[in-house]
mmCIF file of C-alpha atoms in Angstrom:
data_model
loop_
_atom_site.group_PDB
_atom_site.id
_atom_site.type_symbol
_atom_site.label_atom_id
_atom_site.label_comp_id
_atom_site.label_asym_id
_atom_site.label_seq_id
_atom_site.Cartn_x
_atom_site.Cartn_y
_atom_site.Cartn_z
ATOM 1 C CA UNK A 1 -19.437 -2.705 -5.315
ATOM 2 C CA UNK A 2 -16.181 -2.338 -3.507
ATOM 3 C CA UNK A 3 -13.937 -2.551 -6.551
ATOM 4 C CA UNK A 4 -16.101 -2.007 -9.595
ATOM 5 C CA UNK A 5 -19.479 -0.373 -9.939
ATOM 6 C CA UNK A 6 -22.180 -1.880 -12.157
ATOM 7 C CA UNK A 7 -24.255 0.193 -14.516
ATOM 8 C CA UNK A 8 -26.467 2.553 -12.543
ATOM 9 C CA UNK A 9 -30.269 2.199 -12.733
ATOM 10 C CA UNK A 10 -32.053 4.724 -14.921
ATOM 11 C CA UNK A 11 -32.401 8.115 -13.256
ATOM 12 C CA UNK A 12 -29.439 7.753 -10.901
ATOM 13 C CA UNK A 13 -27.288 10.884 -10.599
ATOM 14 C CA UNK A 14 -23.653 9.838 -10.276
ATOM 15 C CA UNK A 15 -22.335 13.375 -10.634
ATOM 16 C CA UNK A 16 -22.864 14.056 -6.943
ATOM 17 C CA UNK A 17 -23.019 11.768 -3.871
ATOM 18 C CA UNK A 18 -26.464 10.909 -2.533
ATOM 19 C CA UNK A 19 -27.553 10.687 1.120
ATOM 20 C CA UNK A 20 -29.316 7.317 0.842
ATOM 21 C CA UNK A 21 -26.278 5.689 -0.744
ATOM 22 C CA UNK A 22 -23.857 7.389 1.672
ATOM 23 C CA UNK A 23 -25.902 6.126 4.632
ATOM 24 C CA UNK A 24 -25.808 2.660 3.108
ATOM 25 C CA UNK A 25 -22.004 2.880 3.005
ATOM 26 C CA UNK A 26 -21.864 4.057 6.637
ATOM 27 C CA UNK A 27 -23.834 0.940 7.612
ATOM 28 C CA UNK A 28 -21.579 -1.384 5.606
ATOM 29 C CA UNK A 29 -23.929 -1.903 2.661
ATOM 30 C CA UNK A 30 -23.046 -2.311 -1.002
ATOM 31 C CA UNK A 31 -25.709 -0.201 -2.726
ATOM 32 C CA UNK A 32 -23.360 2.719 -3.269
ATOM 33 C CA UNK A 33 -21.035 4.058 -5.951
ATOM 34 C CA UNK A 34 -17.461 5.358 -5.916
ATOM 35 C CA UNK A 35 -18.588 8.965 -5.535
ATOM 36 C CA UNK A 36 -20.612 8.021 -2.437
ATOM 37 C CA UNK A 37 -17.718 6.086 -0.906
ATOM 38 C CA UNK A 38 -15.345 8.984 -1.507
ATOM 39 C CA UNK A 39 -17.793 11.264 0.309
ATOM 40 C CA UNK A 40 -18.139 8.759 3.157
ATOM 41 C CA UNK A 41 -14.404 8.301 3.560
ATOM 42 C CA UNK A 42 -13.900 12.053 3.761
ATOM 43 C CA UNK A 43 -16.754 12.312 6.293
ATOM 44 C CA UNK A 44 -15.080 9.682 8.484
ATOM 45 C CA UNK A 45 -11.817 11.625 8.370
ATOM 46 C CA UNK A 46 -13.670 14.759 9.444
ATOM 47 C CA UNK A 47 -15.871 13.072 12.072
ATOM 48 C CA UNK A 48 -14.544 9.574 12.920
ATOM 49 C CA UNK A 49 -17.683 8.596 14.895
ATOM 50 C CA UNK A 50 -20.085 9.193 12.011
ATOM 51 C CA UNK A 51 -20.543 5.471 11.300
ATOM 52 C CA UNK A 52 -21.491 4.937 14.937
ATOM 53 C CA UNK A 53 -24.005 7.772 14.731
ATOM 54 C CA UNK A 54 -25.527 6.194 11.610
ATOM 55 C CA UNK A 55 -25.855 2.857 13.396
ATOM 56 C CA UNK A 56 -27.504 4.533 16.410
ATOM 57 C CA UNK A 57 -30.097 5.976 14.036
ATOM 58 C CA UNK A 58 -30.775 2.544 12.592
ATOM 59 C CA UNK A 59 -31.082 1.102 16.094
ATOM 60 C CA UNK A 60 -33.730 3.697 16.987
ATOM 61 C CA UNK A 61 -35.774 2.747 13.930
ATOM 62 C CA UNK A 62 -35.726 -0.880 15.047
ATOM 63 C CA UNK A 63 -36.818 -0.063 18.597
ATOM 64 C CA UNK A 64 -39.598 2.150 17.301
ATOM 65 C CA UNK A 65 -40.960 -0.461 14.921
ATOM 66 C CA UNK A 66 -40.864 -3.159 17.611
ATOM 67 C CA UNK A 67 -42.748 -0.878 19.990
ATOM 68 C CA UNK A 68 -45.423 -0.253 17.384
ATOM 69 C CA UNK A 69 -45.733 -3.916 16.452
ATOM 70 C CA UNK A 70 -46.084 -4.878 20.114
ATOM 71 C CA UNK A 71 -48.824 -2.283 20.461
ATOM 72 C CA UNK A 72 -50.965 -3.692 17.687
ATOM 73 C CA UNK A 73 -49.658 -1.859 14.620
ATOM 74 C CA UNK A 74 -49.294 -4.328 11.764
ATOM 75 C CA UNK A 75 -49.102 -1.970 8.770
ATOM 76 C CA UNK A 76 -46.513 0.690 8.072
ATOM 77 C CA UNK A 77 -45.833 3.532 5.643
ATOM 78 C CA UNK A 78 -42.089 4.252 5.620
ATOM 79 C CA UNK A 79 -41.266 7.555 3.908
ATOM 80 C CA UNK A 80 -37.688 8.219 2.881
ATOM 81 C CA UNK A 81 -36.971 4.561 3.552
ATOM 82 C CA UNK A 82 -33.558 4.644 1.876
ATOM 83 C CA UNK A 83 -31.480 1.746 0.614
ATOM 84 C CA UNK A 84 -32.520 -1.531 2.274
ATOM 85 C CA UNK A 85 -30.045 -2.899 4.774
ATOM 86 C CA UNK A 86 -30.122 -5.037 7.902
ATOM 87 C CA UNK A 87 -33.176 -4.298 10.034
ATOM 88 C CA UNK A 88 -35.708 -3.077 7.497
ATOM 89 C CA UNK A 89 -39.157 -2.159 8.802
ATOM 90 C CA UNK A 90 -40.904 -5.253 7.461
ATOM 91 C CA UNK A 91 -38.195 -7.532 8.858
ATOM 92 C CA UNK A 92 -38.298 -5.999 12.336
ATOM 93 C CA UNK A 93 -42.107 -5.949 12.441
ATOM 94 C CA UNK A 94 -42.241 -9.587 11.324
ATOM 95 C CA UNK A 95 -40.266 -10.588 14.421
ATOM 96 C CA UNK A 96 -43.359 -9.578 16.419
ATOM 97 C CA UNK A 97 -46.088 -10.178 13.844
ATOM 98 C CA UNK A 98 -45.296 -12.288 10.739
ATOM 99 C CA UNK A 99 -48.356 -10.812 9.013
ATOM 100 C CA UNK A 100 -47.160 -7.210 9.236
ATOM 101 C CA UNK A 101 -47.174 -5.183 6.024
ATOM 102 C CA UNK A 102 -45.189 -2.196 4.797
ATOM 103 C CA UNK A 103 -45.136 0.311 1.942
ATOM 104 C CA UNK A 104 -41.689 1.811 1.379
ATOM 105 C CA UNK A 105 -41.296 5.178 -0.348
ATOM 106 C CA UNK A 106 -38.098 6.865 -1.529
ATOM 107 C CA UNK A 107 -37.116 9.277 -4.296
ATOM 108 C CA UNK A 108 -33.708 7.656 -4.910
ATOM 109 C CA UNK A 109 -33.850 5.136 -7.811
ATOM 110 C CA UNK A 110 -31.128 2.951 -6.277
ATOM 111 C CA UNK A 111 -33.052 2.692 -2.999
ATOM 112 C CA UNK A 112 -36.259 1.770 -4.808
ATOM 113 C CA UNK A 113 -34.588 -0.777 -7.086
ATOM 114 C CA UNK A 114 -32.749 -2.498 -4.253
ATOM 115 C CA UNK A 115 -35.852 -2.540 -2.066
ATOM 116 C CA UNK A 116 -37.849 -4.246 -4.805
ATOM 117 C CA UNK A 117 -35.111 -6.821 -5.364
ATOM 118 C CA UNK A 118 -34.965 -7.516 -1.619
ATOM 119 C CA UNK A 119 -38.717 -8.082 -1.333
ATOM 120 C CA UNK A 120 -38.727 -10.368 -4.361
ATOM 121 C CA UNK A 121 -35.703 -12.286 -3.104
ATOM 122 C CA UNK A 122 -37.389 -12.831 0.266
ATOM 123 C CA UNK A 123 -40.598 -13.897 -1.459
ATOM 124 C CA UNK A 124 -42.681 -11.232 0.291
ATOM 125 C CA UNK A 125 -43.334 -8.826 -2.603
ATOM 126 C CA UNK A 126 -47.011 -9.782 -2.474
ATOM 127 C CA UNK A 127 -47.349 -8.449 1.094
ATOM 128 C CA UNK A 128 -45.213 -5.296 0.863
ATOM 129 C CA UNK A 129 -44.670 -2.592 -1.759
ATOM 130 C CA UNK A 130 -42.058 -0.062 -2.876
ATOM 131 C CA UNK A 131 -42.802 3.301 -4.488
ATOM 132 C CA UNK A 132 -40.568 5.927 -5.983
ATOM 133 C CA UNK A 133 -41.919 9.312 -5.016
ATOM 134 C CA UNK A 134 -41.408 12.608 -3.210
ATOM 135 C CA UNK A 135 -42.702 12.674 0.362
ATOM 136 C CA UNK A 136 -43.324 16.410 -0.079
ATOM 137 C CA UNK A 137 -46.449 15.481 -2.054
ATOM 138 C CA UNK A 138 -48.685 13.790 0.557
ATOM 139 C CA UNK A 139 -51.744 13.542 -1.688
ATOM 140 C CA UNK A 140 -49.845 11.680 -4.410
ATOM 141 C CA UNK A 141 -47.942 9.423 -2.011
ATOM 142 C CA UNK A 142 -51.062 8.570 -0.010
ATOM 143 C CA UNK A 143 -53.090 7.721 -3.116
ATOM 144 C CA UNK A 144 -50.380 5.549 -4.607
ATOM 145 C CA UNK A 145 -49.708 3.842 -1.276
ATOM 146 C CA UNK A 146 -53.365 2.906 -0.963
ATOM 147 C CA UNK A 147 -53.457 1.772 -4.598
ATOM 148 C CA UNK A 148 -50.913 -0.940 -3.722
ATOM 149 C CA UNK A 149 -53.588 -2.674 -1.651
ATOM 150 C CA UNK A 150 -51.100 -3.148 1.202
ATOM 151 C CA UNK A 151 -52.641 -0.621 3.609
ATOM 152 C CA UNK A 152 -56.109 -0.758 5.160
ATOM 153 C CA UNK A 153 -57.398 2.677 6.201
ATOM 154 C CA UNK A 154 -59.962 1.084 8.488
ATOM 155 C CA UNK A 155 -57.167 0.225 10.907
ATOM 156 C CA UNK A 156 -54.282 2.195 12.477
ATOM 157 C CA UNK A 157 -51.092 2.703 10.463
ATOM 158 C CA UNK A 158 -47.545 3.360 11.611
ATOM 159 C CA UNK A 159 -46.196 6.374 9.697
ATOM 160 C CA UNK A 160 -42.401 6.423 9.740
ATOM 161 C CA UNK A 161 -40.267 9.399 8.700
ATOM 162 C CA UNK A 162 -36.916 8.630 10.293
ATOM 163 C CA UNK A 163 -33.603 10.204 9.303
ATOM 164 C CA UNK A 164 -34.947 12.178 6.361
ATOM 165 C CA UNK A 165 -36.706 15.419 7.375
ATOM 166 C CA UNK A 166 -33.385 17.257 7.713
ATOM 167 C CA UNK A 167 -33.018 16.996 3.942
ATOM 168 C CA UNK A 168 -36.029 19.304 3.544
ATOM 169 C CA UNK A 169 -35.016 22.955 3.387
ATOM 170 C CA UNK A 170 -35.909 25.863 5.648
ATOM 171 C CA UNK A 171 -38.091 27.294 2.894
ATOM 172 C CA UNK A 172 -40.227 24.160 2.690
ATOM 173 C CA UNK A 173 -43.465 23.783 4.711
ATOM 174 C CA UNK A 174 -42.316 20.679 6.593
ATOM 175 C CA UNK A 175 -44.848 21.024 9.422
ATOM 176 C CA UNK A 176 -47.684 21.440 6.908
ATOM 177 C CA UNK A 177 -46.545 18.389 4.953
ATOM 178 C CA UNK A 178 -46.499 16.262 8.090
ATOM 179 C CA UNK A 179 -49.872 17.580 9.252
ATOM 180 C CA UNK A 180 -51.356 16.579 5.898
ATOM 181 C CA UNK A 181 -50.133 13.006 6.356
ATOM 182 C CA UNK A 182 -51.432 12.969 9.921
ATOM 183 C CA UNK A 183 -54.850 14.172 8.767
ATOM 184 C CA UNK A 184 -55.053 11.178 6.409
ATOM 185 C CA UNK A 185 -54.131 8.589 9.026
ATOM 186 C CA UNK A 186 -56.890 6.608 10.774
ATOM 187 C CA UNK A 187 -57.490 7.173 14.478
ATOM 188 C CA UNK A 188 -55.077 5.159 16.619
ATOM 189 C CA UNK A 189 -52.236 5.530 14.117
ATOM 190 C CA UNK A 190 -48.711 6.516 15.148
ATOM 191 C CA UNK A 191 -46.050 8.868 13.797
ATOM 192 C CA UNK A 192 -42.397 7.894 14.403
ATOM 193 C CA UNK A 193 -39.682 10.378 13.468
ATOM 194 C CA UNK A 194 -36.155 11.617 14.165
ATOM 195 C CA UNK A 195 -34.176 14.704 13.220
ATOM 196 C CA UNK A 196 -30.704 16.227 13.370
ATOM 197 C CA UNK A 197 -30.826 19.050 15.879
ATOM 198 C CA UNK A 198 -29.073 22.298 16.664
ATOM 199 C CA UNK A 199 -29.538 21.647 20.400
ATOM 200 C CA UNK A 200 -26.234 21.787 22.262
ATOM 201 C CA UNK A 201 -24.177 21.960 19.065
ATOM 202 C CA UNK A 202 -22.179 25.035 20.099
ATOM 203 C CA UNK A 203 -21.180 23.440 23.396
ATOM 204 C CA UNK A 204 -19.826 20.240 21.852
ATOM 205 C CA UNK A 205 -16.054 19.779 21.827
ATOM 206 C CA UNK A 206 -16.206 18.591 18.216
ATOM 207 C CA UNK A 207 -18.600 21.316 17.044
ATOM 208 C CA UNK A 208 -16.166 22.378 14.309
ATOM 209 C CA UNK A 209 -16.030 18.827 12.909
ATOM 210 C CA UNK A 210 -19.818 18.596 12.904
ATOM 211 C CA UNK A 211 -20.121 21.926 11.122
ATOM 212 C CA UNK A 212 -17.620 20.669 8.545
ATOM 213 C CA UNK A 213 -19.802 17.587 7.946
ATOM 214 C CA UNK A 214 -22.859 19.796 7.394
ATOM 215 C CA UNK A 215 -20.858 21.912 4.944
ATOM 216 C CA UNK A 216 -19.733 18.757 3.139
ATOM 217 C CA UNK A 217 -23.337 17.549 2.768
ATOM 218 C CA UNK A 218 -24.371 20.986 1.563
ATOM 219 C CA UNK A 219 -22.051 20.510 -1.410
ATOM 220 C CA UNK A 220 -23.747 17.196 -2.262
ATOM 221 C CA UNK A 221 -27.114 16.546 -3.903
ATOM 222 C CA UNK A 222 -28.704 16.297 -0.445
ATOM 223 C CA UNK A 223 -27.869 19.286 1.810
ATOM 224 C CA UNK A 224 -28.661 19.174 5.541
ATOM 225 C CA UNK A 225 -30.976 21.447 7.529
ATOM 226 C CA UNK A 226 -30.735 21.077 11.304
ATOM 227 C CA UNK A 227 -33.711 22.111 13.459
ATOM 228 C CA UNK A 228 -34.293 22.925 17.110
ATOM 229 C CA UNK A 229 -36.096 20.653 19.545
ATOM 230 C CA UNK A 230 -38.936 23.190 19.714
ATOM 231 C CA UNK A 231 -39.422 23.149 15.947
ATOM 232 C CA UNK A 232 -39.255 19.361 15.772
ATOM 233 C CA UNK A 233 -41.816 19.116 18.574
ATOM 234 C CA UNK A 234 -44.341 21.092 16.496
ATOM 235 C CA UNK A 235 -44.333 18.234 13.979
ATOM 236 C CA UNK A 236 -46.271 16.224 16.588
ATOM 237 C CA UNK A 237 -49.004 18.818 17.126
ATOM 238 C CA UNK A 238 -52.354 17.119 17.709
ATOM 239 C CA UNK A 239 -50.776 13.822 18.718
ATOM 240 C CA UNK A 240 -50.372 12.164 22.100
ATOM 241 C CA UNK A 241 -46.622 11.901 22.674
ATOM 242 C CA UNK A 242 -45.485 8.484 23.837
ATOM 243 C CA UNK A 243 -43.110 8.489 26.807
ATOM 244 C CA UNK A 244 -40.376 9.634 27.148
ATOM 245 C CA UNK A 245 -41.427 12.353 24.676
ATOM 246 C CA UNK A 246 -38.941 14.224 22.472
ATOM 247 C CA UNK A 247 -35.466 13.032 23.465
ATOM 248 C CA UNK A 248 -32.070 12.122 22.040
ATOM 249 C CA UNK A 249 -32.018 8.750 20.266
ATOM 250 C CA UNK A 250 -30.230 6.771 23.035
ATOM 251 C CA UNK A 251 -32.782 8.074 25.578
ATOM 252 C CA UNK A 252 -35.761 6.593 23.757
ATOM 253 C CA UNK A 253 -36.696 3.340 25.533
ATOM 254 C CA UNK A 254 -33.105 2.615 26.568
ATOM 255 C CA UNK A 255 -34.231 -0.563 28.316
ATOM 256 C CA UNK A 256 -34.498 -2.146 24.865
ATOM 257 C CA UNK A 257 -31.061 -1.103 23.620
ATOM 258 C CA UNK A 258 -29.018 -4.097 22.505
ATOM 259 C CA UNK A 259 -26.632 -2.577 19.971
ATOM 260 C CA UNK A 260 -23.018 -1.998 20.936
ATOM 261 C CA UNK A 261 -23.071 1.266 18.983
ATOM 262 C CA UNK A 262 -25.962 2.746 20.962
ATOM 263 C CA UNK A 263 -24.616 1.492 24.279
ATOM 264 C CA UNK A 264 -21.333 3.182 23.391
ATOM 265 C CA UNK A 265 -22.944 6.632 23.391
ATOM 266 C CA UNK A 266 -25.618 5.994 26.046
ATOM 267 C CA UNK A 267 -23.700 7.965 28.683
ATOM 268 C CA UNK A 268 -23.635 11.012 26.396
ATOM 269 C CA UNK A 269 -26.926 10.844 24.440
ATOM 270 C CA UNK A 270 -26.538 14.353 23.043
ATOM 271 C CA UNK A 271 -23.406 13.204 21.231
ATOM 272 C CA UNK A 272 -25.428 11.669 18.375
ATOM 273 C CA UNK A 273 -26.994 15.052 17.588
ATOM 274 C CA UNK A 274 -30.347 13.431 16.780
ATOM 275 C CA UNK A 275 -33.657 13.835 18.593
ATOM 276 C CA UNK A 276 -36.705 11.655 18.127
ATOM 277 C CA UNK A 277 -40.275 11.044 19.133
ATOM 278 C CA UNK A 278 -43.358 8.894 18.730
ATOM 279 C CA UNK A 279 -46.892 10.263 18.732
ATOM 280 C CA UNK A 280 -50.314 8.594 18.645
ATOM 281 C CA UNK A 281 -53.290 10.051 16.793
ATOM 282 C CA UNK A 282 -56.347 10.145 19.095
#
């Protein structure tokens, strides 16, 4: 889609750029339209390291999924999964356990369509599933996820909400939504998440550029809402936090970091502006 865009799937809003498609462009994907690329190019001009930050977020997802797979989790529910690109949950988990299963959920039609095509192309559509839905409705998402037959509630599940909660507004009961999902998970399940944070923002040399990026997103169809470390930590209430707890992305199990992008910012982990954590349900 670098020179000419095909006809958009039904339900796709091409009047404003979309976060899932912008992120895809940051990572070098092709599931984006001209309006998303224009947004991305402007974002790079404002904050030249934004592609690196996006890659660091993707790296964290991979490390988290590998950790879970190595600790016996072989089924995943990925909410706000986005447009499929290199290192999808089912691909990473399969490196550890070829029988791992995953249900992907996103509200962006392009993300859902591309995910379905990917699973069919890989010949694994019978073991994984893709749903279009709003993660703010746990009861609906949970029911439909179970209806796919992919997840077994008699065994632990890895719930993944990475790089998406900051698109939920301040007026939305984010903690309550997460607690509802956690209440539905079987004992021994895990919750993996990350979030853009306000921590240390004022002290950063490029604070003005970062604020400009937030303002740019706020003019798109997917505005950003940064949260403090304290607020993000409450999302894990009732869970046993896995070491090293709530930290910046490059600080989470750095011994497993292989990516050049993450190594590049390892000496200044706060630079990425994202915090993360993994919790286990007793």
